PDB file of C-alpha atoms and ligand atoms in Angstrom:
ATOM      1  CA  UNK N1440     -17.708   1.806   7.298  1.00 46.00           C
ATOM      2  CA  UNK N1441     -18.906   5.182   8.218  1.00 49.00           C
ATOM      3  CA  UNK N1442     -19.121   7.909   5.711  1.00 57.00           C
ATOM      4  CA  UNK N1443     -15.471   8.629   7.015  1.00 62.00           C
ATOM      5  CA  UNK N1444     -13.389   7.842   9.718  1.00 84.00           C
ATOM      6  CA  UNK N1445     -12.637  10.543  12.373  1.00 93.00           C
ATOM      7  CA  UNK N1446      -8.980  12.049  11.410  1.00 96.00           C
ATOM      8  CA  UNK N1447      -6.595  13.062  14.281  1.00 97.00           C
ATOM      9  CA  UNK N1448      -4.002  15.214  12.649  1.00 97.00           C
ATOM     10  CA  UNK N1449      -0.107  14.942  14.042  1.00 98.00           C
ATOM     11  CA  UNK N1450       2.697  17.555  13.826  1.00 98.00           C
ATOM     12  CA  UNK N1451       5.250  14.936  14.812  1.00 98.00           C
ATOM     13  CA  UNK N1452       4.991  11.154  15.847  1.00 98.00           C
ATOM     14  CA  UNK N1453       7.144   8.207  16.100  1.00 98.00           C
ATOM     15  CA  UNK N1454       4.824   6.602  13.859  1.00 98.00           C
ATOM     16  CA  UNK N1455       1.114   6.594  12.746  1.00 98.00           C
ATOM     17  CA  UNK N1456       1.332   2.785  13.075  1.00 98.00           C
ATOM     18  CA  UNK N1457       1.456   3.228  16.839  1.00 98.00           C
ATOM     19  CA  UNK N1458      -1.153   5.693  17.489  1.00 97.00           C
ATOM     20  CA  UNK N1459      -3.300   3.573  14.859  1.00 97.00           C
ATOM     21  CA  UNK N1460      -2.852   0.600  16.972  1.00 97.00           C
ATOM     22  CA  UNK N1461      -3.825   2.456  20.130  1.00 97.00           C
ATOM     23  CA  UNK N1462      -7.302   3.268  18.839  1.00 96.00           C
ATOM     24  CA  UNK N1463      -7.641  -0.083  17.265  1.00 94.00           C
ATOM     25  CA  UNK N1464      -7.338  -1.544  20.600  1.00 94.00           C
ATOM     26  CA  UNK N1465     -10.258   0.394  22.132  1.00 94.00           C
ATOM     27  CA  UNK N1466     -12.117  -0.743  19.273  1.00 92.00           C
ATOM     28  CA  UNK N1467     -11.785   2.711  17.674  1.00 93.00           C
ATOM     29  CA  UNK N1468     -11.521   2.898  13.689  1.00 93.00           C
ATOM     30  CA  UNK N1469      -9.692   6.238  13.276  1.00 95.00           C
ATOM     31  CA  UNK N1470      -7.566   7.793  10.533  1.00 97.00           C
ATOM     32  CA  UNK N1471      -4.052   9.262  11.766  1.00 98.00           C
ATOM     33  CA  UNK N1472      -2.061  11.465  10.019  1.00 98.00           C
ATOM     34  CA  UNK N1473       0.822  12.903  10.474  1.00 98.00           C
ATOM     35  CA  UNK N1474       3.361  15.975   9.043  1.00 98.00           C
ATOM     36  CA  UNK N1475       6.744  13.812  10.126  1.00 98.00           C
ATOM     37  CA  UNK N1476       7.468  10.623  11.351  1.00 98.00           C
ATOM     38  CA  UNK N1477      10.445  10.286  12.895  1.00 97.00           C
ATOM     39  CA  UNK N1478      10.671   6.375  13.342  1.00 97.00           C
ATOM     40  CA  UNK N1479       8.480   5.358  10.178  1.00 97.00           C
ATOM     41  CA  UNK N1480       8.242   1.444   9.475  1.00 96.00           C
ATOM     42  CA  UNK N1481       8.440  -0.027   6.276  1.00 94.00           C
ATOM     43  CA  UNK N1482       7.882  -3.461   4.616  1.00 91.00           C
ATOM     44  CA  UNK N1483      10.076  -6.184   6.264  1.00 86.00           C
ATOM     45  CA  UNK N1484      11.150  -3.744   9.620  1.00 89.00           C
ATOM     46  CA  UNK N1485      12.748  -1.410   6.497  1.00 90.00           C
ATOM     47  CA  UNK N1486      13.242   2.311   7.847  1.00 93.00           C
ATOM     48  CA  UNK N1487      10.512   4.477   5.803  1.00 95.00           C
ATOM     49  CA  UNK N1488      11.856   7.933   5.296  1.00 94.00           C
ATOM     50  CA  UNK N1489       8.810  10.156   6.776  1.00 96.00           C
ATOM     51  CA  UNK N1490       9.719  14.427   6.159  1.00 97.00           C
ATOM     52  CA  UNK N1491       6.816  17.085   6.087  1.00 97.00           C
ATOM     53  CA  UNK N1492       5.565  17.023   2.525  1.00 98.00           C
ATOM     54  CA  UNK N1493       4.509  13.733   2.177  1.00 98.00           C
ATOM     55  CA  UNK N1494       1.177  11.860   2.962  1.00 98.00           C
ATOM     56  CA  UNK N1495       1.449   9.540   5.854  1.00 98.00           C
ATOM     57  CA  UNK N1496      -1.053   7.864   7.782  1.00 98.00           C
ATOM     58  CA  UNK N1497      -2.812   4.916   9.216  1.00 98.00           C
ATOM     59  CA  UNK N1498      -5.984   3.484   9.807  1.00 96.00           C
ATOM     60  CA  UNK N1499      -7.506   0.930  12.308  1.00 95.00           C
ATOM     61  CA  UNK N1500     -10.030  -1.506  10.966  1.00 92.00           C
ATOM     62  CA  UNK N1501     -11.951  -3.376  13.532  1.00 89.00           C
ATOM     63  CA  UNK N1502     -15.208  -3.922  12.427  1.00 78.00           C
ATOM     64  CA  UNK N1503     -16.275  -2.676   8.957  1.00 69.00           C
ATOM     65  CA  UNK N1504     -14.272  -5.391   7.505  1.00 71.00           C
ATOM     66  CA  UNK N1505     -16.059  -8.237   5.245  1.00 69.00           C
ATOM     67  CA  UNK N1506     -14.091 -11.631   6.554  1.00 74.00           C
ATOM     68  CA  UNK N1507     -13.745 -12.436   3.188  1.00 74.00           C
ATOM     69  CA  UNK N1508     -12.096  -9.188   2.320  1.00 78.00           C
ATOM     70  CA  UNK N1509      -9.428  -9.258   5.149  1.00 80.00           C
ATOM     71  CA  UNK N1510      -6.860 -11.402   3.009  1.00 81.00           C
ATOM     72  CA  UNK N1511      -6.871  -9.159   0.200  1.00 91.00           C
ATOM     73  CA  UNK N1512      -6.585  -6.226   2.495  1.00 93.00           C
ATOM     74  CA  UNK N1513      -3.414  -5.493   0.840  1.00 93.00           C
ATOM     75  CA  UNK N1514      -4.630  -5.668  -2.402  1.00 95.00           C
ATOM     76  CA  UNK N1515      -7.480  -3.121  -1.650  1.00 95.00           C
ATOM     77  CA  UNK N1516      -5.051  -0.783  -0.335  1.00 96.00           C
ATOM     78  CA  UNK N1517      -2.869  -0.782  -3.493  1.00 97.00           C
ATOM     79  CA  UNK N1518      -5.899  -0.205  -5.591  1.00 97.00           C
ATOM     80  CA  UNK N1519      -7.157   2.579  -3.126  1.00 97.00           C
ATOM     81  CA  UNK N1520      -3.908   3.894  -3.339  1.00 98.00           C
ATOM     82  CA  UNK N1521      -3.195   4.168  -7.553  1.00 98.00           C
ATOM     83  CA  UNK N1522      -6.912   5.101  -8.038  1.00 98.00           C
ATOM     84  CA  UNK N1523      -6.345   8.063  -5.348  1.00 98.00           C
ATOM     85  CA  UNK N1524      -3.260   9.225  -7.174  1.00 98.00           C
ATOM     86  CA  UNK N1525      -5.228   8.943 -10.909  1.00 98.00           C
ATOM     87  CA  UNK N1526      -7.565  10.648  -9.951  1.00 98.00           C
ATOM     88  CA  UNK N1527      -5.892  13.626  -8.610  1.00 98.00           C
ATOM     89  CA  UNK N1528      -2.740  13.717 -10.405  1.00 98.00           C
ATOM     90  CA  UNK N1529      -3.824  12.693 -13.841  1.00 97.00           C
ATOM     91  CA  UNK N1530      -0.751   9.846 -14.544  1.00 98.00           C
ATOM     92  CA  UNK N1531      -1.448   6.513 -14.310  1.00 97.00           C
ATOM     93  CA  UNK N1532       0.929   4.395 -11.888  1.00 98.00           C
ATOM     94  CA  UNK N1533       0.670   0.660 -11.599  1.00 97.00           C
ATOM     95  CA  UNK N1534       1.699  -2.060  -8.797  1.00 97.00           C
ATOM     96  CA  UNK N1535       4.215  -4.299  -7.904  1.00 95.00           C
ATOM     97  CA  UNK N1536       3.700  -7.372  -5.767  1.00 96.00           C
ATOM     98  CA  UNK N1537       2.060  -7.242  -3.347  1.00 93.00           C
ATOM     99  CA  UNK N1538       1.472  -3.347  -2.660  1.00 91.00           C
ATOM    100  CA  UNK N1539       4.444  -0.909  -4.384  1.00 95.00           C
ATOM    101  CA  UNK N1540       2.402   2.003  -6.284  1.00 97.00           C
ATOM    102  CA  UNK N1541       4.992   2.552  -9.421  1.00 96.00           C
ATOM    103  CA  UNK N1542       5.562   5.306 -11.803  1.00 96.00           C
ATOM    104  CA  UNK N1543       8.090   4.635 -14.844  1.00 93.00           C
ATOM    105  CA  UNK N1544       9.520   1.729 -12.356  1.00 90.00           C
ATOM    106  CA  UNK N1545      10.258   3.861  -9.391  1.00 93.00           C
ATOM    107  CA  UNK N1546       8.335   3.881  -5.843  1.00 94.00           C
ATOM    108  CA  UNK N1547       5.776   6.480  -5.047  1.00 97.00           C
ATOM    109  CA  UNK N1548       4.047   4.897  -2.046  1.00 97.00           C
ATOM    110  CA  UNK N1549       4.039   2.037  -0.042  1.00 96.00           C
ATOM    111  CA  UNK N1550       1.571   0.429   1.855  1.00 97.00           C
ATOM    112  CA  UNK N1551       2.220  -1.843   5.088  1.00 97.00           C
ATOM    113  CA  UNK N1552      -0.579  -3.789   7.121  1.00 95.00           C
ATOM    114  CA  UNK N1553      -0.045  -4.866  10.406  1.00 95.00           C
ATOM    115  CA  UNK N1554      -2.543  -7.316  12.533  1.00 91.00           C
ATOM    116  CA  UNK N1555      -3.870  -7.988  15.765  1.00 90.00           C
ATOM    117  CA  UNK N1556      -6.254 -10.235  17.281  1.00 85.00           C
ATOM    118  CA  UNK N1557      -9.046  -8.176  16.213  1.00 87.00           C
ATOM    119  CA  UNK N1558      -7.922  -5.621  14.016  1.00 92.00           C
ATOM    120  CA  UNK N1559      -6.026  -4.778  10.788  1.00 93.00           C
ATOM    121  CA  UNK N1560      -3.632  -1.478  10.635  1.00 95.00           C
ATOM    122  CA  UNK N1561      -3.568  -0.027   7.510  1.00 96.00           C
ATOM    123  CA  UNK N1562      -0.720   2.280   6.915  1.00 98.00           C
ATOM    124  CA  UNK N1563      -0.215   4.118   3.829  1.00 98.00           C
ATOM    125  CA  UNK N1564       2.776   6.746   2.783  1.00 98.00           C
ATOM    126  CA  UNK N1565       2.583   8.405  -0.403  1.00 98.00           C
ATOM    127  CA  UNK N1566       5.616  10.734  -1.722  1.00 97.00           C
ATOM    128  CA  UNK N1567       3.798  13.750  -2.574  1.00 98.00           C
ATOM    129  CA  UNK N1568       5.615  17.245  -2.124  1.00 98.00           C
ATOM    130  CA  UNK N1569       8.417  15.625   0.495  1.00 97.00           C
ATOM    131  CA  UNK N1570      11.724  15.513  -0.509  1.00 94.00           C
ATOM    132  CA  UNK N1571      13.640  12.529  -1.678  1.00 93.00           C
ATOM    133  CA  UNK N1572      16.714  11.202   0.293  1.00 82.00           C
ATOM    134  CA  UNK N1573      19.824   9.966  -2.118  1.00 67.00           C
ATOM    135  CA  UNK N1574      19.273   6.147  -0.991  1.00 68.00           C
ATOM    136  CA  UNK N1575      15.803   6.418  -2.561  1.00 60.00           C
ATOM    137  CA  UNK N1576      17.069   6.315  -6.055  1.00 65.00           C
ATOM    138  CA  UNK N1577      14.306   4.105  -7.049  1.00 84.00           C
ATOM    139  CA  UNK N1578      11.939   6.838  -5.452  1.00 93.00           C
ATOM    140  CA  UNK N1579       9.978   9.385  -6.684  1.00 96.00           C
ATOM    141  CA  UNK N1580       7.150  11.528  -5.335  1.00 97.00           C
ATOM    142  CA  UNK N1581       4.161  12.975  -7.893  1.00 98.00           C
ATOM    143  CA  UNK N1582       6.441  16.525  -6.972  1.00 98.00           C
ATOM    144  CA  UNK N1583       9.054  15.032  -8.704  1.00 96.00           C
ATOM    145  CA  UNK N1584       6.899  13.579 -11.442  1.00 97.00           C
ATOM    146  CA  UNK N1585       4.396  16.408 -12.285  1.00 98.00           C
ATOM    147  CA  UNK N1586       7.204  18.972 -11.803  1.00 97.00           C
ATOM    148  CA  UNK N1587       4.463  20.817  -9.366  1.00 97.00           C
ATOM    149  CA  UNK N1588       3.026  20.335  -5.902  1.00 98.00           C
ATOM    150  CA  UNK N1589      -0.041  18.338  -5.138  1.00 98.00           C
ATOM    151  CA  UNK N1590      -2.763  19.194  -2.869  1.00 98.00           C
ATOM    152  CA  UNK N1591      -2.273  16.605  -0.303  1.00 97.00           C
ATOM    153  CA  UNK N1592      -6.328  17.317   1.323  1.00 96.00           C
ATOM    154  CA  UNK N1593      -7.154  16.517  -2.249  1.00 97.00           C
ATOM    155  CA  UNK N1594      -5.476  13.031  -2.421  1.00 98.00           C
ATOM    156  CA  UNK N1595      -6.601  12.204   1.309  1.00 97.00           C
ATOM    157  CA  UNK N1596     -10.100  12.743   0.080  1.00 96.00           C
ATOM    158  CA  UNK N1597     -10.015  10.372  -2.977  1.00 97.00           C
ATOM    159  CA  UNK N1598      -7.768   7.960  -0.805  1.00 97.00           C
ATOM    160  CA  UNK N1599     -10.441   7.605   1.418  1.00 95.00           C
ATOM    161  CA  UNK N1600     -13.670   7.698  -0.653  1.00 94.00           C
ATOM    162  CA  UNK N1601     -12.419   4.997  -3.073  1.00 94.00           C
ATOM    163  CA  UNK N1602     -10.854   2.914   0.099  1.00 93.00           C
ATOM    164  CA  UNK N1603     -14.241   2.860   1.517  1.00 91.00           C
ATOM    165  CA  UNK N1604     -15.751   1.753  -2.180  1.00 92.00           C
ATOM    166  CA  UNK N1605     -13.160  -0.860  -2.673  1.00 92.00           C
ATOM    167  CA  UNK N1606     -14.041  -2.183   1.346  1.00 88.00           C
ATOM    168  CA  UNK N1607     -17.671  -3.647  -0.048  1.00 88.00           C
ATOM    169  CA  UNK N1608     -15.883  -5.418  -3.013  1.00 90.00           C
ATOM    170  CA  UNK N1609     -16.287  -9.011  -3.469  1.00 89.00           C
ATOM    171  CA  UNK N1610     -12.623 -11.406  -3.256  1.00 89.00           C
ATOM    172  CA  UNK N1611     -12.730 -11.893  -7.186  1.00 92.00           C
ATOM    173  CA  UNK N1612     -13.643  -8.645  -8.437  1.00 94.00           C
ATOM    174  CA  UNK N1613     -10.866  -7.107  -6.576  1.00 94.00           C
ATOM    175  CA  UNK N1614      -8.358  -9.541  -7.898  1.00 95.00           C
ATOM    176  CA  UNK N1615      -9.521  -8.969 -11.446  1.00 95.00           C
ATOM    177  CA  UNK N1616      -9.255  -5.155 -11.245  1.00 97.00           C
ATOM    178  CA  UNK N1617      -5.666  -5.466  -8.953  1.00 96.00           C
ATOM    179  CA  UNK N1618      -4.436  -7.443 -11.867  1.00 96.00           C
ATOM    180  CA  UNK N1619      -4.930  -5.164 -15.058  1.00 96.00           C
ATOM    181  CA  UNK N1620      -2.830  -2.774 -12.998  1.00 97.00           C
ATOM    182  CA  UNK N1621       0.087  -4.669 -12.019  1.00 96.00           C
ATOM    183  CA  UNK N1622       3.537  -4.212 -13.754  1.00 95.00           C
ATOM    184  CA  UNK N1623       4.306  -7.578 -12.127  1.00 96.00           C
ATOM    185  CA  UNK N1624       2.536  -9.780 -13.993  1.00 96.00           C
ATOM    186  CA  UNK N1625       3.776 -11.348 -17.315  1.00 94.00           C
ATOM    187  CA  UNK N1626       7.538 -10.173 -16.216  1.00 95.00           C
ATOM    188  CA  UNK N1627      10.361 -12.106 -14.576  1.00 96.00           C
ATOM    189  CA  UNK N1628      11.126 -12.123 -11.123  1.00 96.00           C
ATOM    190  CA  UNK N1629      13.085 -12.765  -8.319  1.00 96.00           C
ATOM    191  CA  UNK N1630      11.067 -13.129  -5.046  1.00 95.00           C
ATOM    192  CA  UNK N1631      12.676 -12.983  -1.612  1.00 94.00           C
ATOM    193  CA  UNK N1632      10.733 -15.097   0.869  1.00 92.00           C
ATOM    194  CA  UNK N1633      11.620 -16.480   4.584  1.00 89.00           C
ATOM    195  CA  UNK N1634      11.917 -20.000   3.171  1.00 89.00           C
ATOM    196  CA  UNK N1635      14.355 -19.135  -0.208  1.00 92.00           C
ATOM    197  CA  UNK N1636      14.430 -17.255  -3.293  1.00 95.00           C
ATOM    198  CA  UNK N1637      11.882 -17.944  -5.889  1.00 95.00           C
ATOM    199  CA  UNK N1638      12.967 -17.034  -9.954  1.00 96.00           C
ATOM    200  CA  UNK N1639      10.458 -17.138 -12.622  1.00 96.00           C
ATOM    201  CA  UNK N1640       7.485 -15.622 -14.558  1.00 97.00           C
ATOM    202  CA  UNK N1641       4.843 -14.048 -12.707  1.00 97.00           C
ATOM    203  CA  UNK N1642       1.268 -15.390 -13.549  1.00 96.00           C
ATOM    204  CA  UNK N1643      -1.407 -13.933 -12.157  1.00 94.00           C
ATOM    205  CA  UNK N1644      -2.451 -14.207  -8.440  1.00 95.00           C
ATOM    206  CA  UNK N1645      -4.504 -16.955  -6.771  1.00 94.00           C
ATOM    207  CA  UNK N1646      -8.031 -17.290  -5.764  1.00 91.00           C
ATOM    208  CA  UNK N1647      -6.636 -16.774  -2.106  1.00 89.00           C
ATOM    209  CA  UNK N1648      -4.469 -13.581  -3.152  1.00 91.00           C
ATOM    210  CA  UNK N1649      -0.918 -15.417  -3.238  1.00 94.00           C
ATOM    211  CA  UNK N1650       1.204 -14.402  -6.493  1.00 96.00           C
ATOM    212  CA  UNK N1651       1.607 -17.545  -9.124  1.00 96.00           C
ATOM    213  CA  UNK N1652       4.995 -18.149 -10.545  1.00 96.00           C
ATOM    214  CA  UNK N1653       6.543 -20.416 -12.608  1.00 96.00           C
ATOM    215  CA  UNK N1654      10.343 -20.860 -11.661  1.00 94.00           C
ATOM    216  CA  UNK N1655      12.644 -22.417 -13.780  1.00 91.00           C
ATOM    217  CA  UNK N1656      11.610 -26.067 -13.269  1.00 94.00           C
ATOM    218  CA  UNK N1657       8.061 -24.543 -15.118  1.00 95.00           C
ATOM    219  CA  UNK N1658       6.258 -26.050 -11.442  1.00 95.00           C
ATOM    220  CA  UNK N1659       3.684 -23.158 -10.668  1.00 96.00           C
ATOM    221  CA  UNK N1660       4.610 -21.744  -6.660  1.00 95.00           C
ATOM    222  CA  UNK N1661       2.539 -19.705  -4.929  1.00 95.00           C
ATOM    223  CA  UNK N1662       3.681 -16.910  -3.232  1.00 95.00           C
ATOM    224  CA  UNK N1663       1.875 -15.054   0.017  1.00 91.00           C
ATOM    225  CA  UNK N1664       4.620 -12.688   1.084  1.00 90.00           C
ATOM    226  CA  UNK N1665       8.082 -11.855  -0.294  1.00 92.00           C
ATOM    227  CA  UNK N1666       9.935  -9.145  -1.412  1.00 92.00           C
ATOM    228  CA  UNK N1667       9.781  -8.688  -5.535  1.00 94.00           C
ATOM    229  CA  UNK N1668      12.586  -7.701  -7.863  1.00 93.00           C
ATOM    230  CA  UNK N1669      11.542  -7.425 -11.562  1.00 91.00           C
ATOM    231  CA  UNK N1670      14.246  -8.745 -13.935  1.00 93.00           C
ATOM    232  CA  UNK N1671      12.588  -7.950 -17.130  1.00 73.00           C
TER     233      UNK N1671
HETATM  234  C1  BTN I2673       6.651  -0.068   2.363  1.00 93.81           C
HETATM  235  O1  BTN I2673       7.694  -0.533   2.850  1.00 93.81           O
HETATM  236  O2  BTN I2673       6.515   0.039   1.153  1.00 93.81           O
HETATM  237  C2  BTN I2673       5.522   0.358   3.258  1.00 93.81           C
HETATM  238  C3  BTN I2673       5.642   1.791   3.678  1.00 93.81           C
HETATM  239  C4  BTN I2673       4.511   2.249   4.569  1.00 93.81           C
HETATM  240  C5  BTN I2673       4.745   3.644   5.109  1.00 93.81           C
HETATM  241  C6  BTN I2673       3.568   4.181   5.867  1.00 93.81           C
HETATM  242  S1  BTN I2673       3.694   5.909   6.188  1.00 93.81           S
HETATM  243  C7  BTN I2673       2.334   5.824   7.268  1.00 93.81           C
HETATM  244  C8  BTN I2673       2.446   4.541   8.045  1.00 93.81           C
HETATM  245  N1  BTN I2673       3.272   4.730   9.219  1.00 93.81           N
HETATM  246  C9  BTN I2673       4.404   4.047   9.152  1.00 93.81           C
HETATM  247  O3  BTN I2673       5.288   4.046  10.029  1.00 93.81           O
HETATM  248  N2  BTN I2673       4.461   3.335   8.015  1.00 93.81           N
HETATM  249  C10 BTN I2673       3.270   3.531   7.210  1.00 93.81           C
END
């Protein structure tokens, strides 16, 4: 990876995603950003809610990713992601499975990956100084939290620098790390997946990155995408 990526700024777009992908596909790895979104995507084709304020933007990966790395791309972006926010706004979120940045059990950024054939978009939207819509009642943004605005270049920055650090990590280390910050882990849960709902206590996750739980029958499952409620 390059000391940075180059960073085309947006006013308005449909979605980063897109314009991401565009690069991606001339072999291009590129940061976009954007004020607004107007159509911006969420986990599991969910709406996200994109206003000027926030920090929204993806980034194509096509060929400073480590094979090894690409399954836990997720989990590299989540750490990217909390570290980013520690380190410029002082609190200290954690995750939920597989990639929900937290504070005090409400949302404060999302991430969402999306593949090709030969390359990864990352896309990453953070609730800084945006406002909240009423739906998003288990939203907040660090505006909301710190009671002040946050200097958005600021958080870009560290996003990026500690994105690019966590990029050279080896599979276990970032499991170890991903796991002493996620509020998932030891609690009980209800996990949405395309082939039925999963109950139980979360574990830990697998050497491959899928979450452990054991439901009800105590059989460990593993778990490589889903959508996680935490029950307690
Ligand atoms: C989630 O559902 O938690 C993932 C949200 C990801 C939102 C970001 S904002 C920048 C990028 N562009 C999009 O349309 N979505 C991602």
């Amino acid at each position: 990876m390059k000391e940075f990526f180059e960073i085309y700024w947006f006013e308005e777009v449909s979605s980063t995603m897109e314009i991401a992908k565009k690069f991606a596909k001339q072999g291009k790895e590129i940061v976009a950003l954007a004020e607004k979104q107007i159509s911006g995507r969420g986990r599991l084709g969910r709406f996200w809610h994109s206003p000027e304020g926030g920090l929204w933007l993806s980034i194509s990966l096509v060929k400073s990713l480590l094979p090894e790395v690409i399954p836990l791309l997720t989990y590299v972006a989540s750490l990217a992601t909390l570290f980013a926010i520690e380190e410029v706004a002082k609190i200290s979120p954690s995750i939920k499975w597989p990639n929900d940045i937290l504070y005090k059990e409400k949302k404060l950024a999302g991430i969402l990956l999306e593949r090709g054939q030969d390359y990864v978009i990352l896309g990453i939207g953070i609730n800084v100084n945006n406002p909240l819509t009423l739906e998003e009642n288990k939203g907040t943004s660090l505006k909301e939290v710190l009671g002040r605005e946050v200097d958005r270049l600021s958080l870009l920055t560290a996003l990026l620098k500690s994105l690019k650090r966590f990029l050279t990590w080896k599979k276990e280390n970032i499991i170890s790390l991903w796991e002493t910050k996620c509020a998932t882990l030891g609690k009980k849960v209800k996990v949405l997946t395309s082939y039925g709902e999963i109950t139980g206590v979360a574990k830990g996750l697998s050497k491959e990155g899928a979450l452990l739980v054991i439901d009800e029958k105590n059989e460990e499952k593993k778990i490589f995408s889903g959508d996680c409620i935490h029950l307690f």
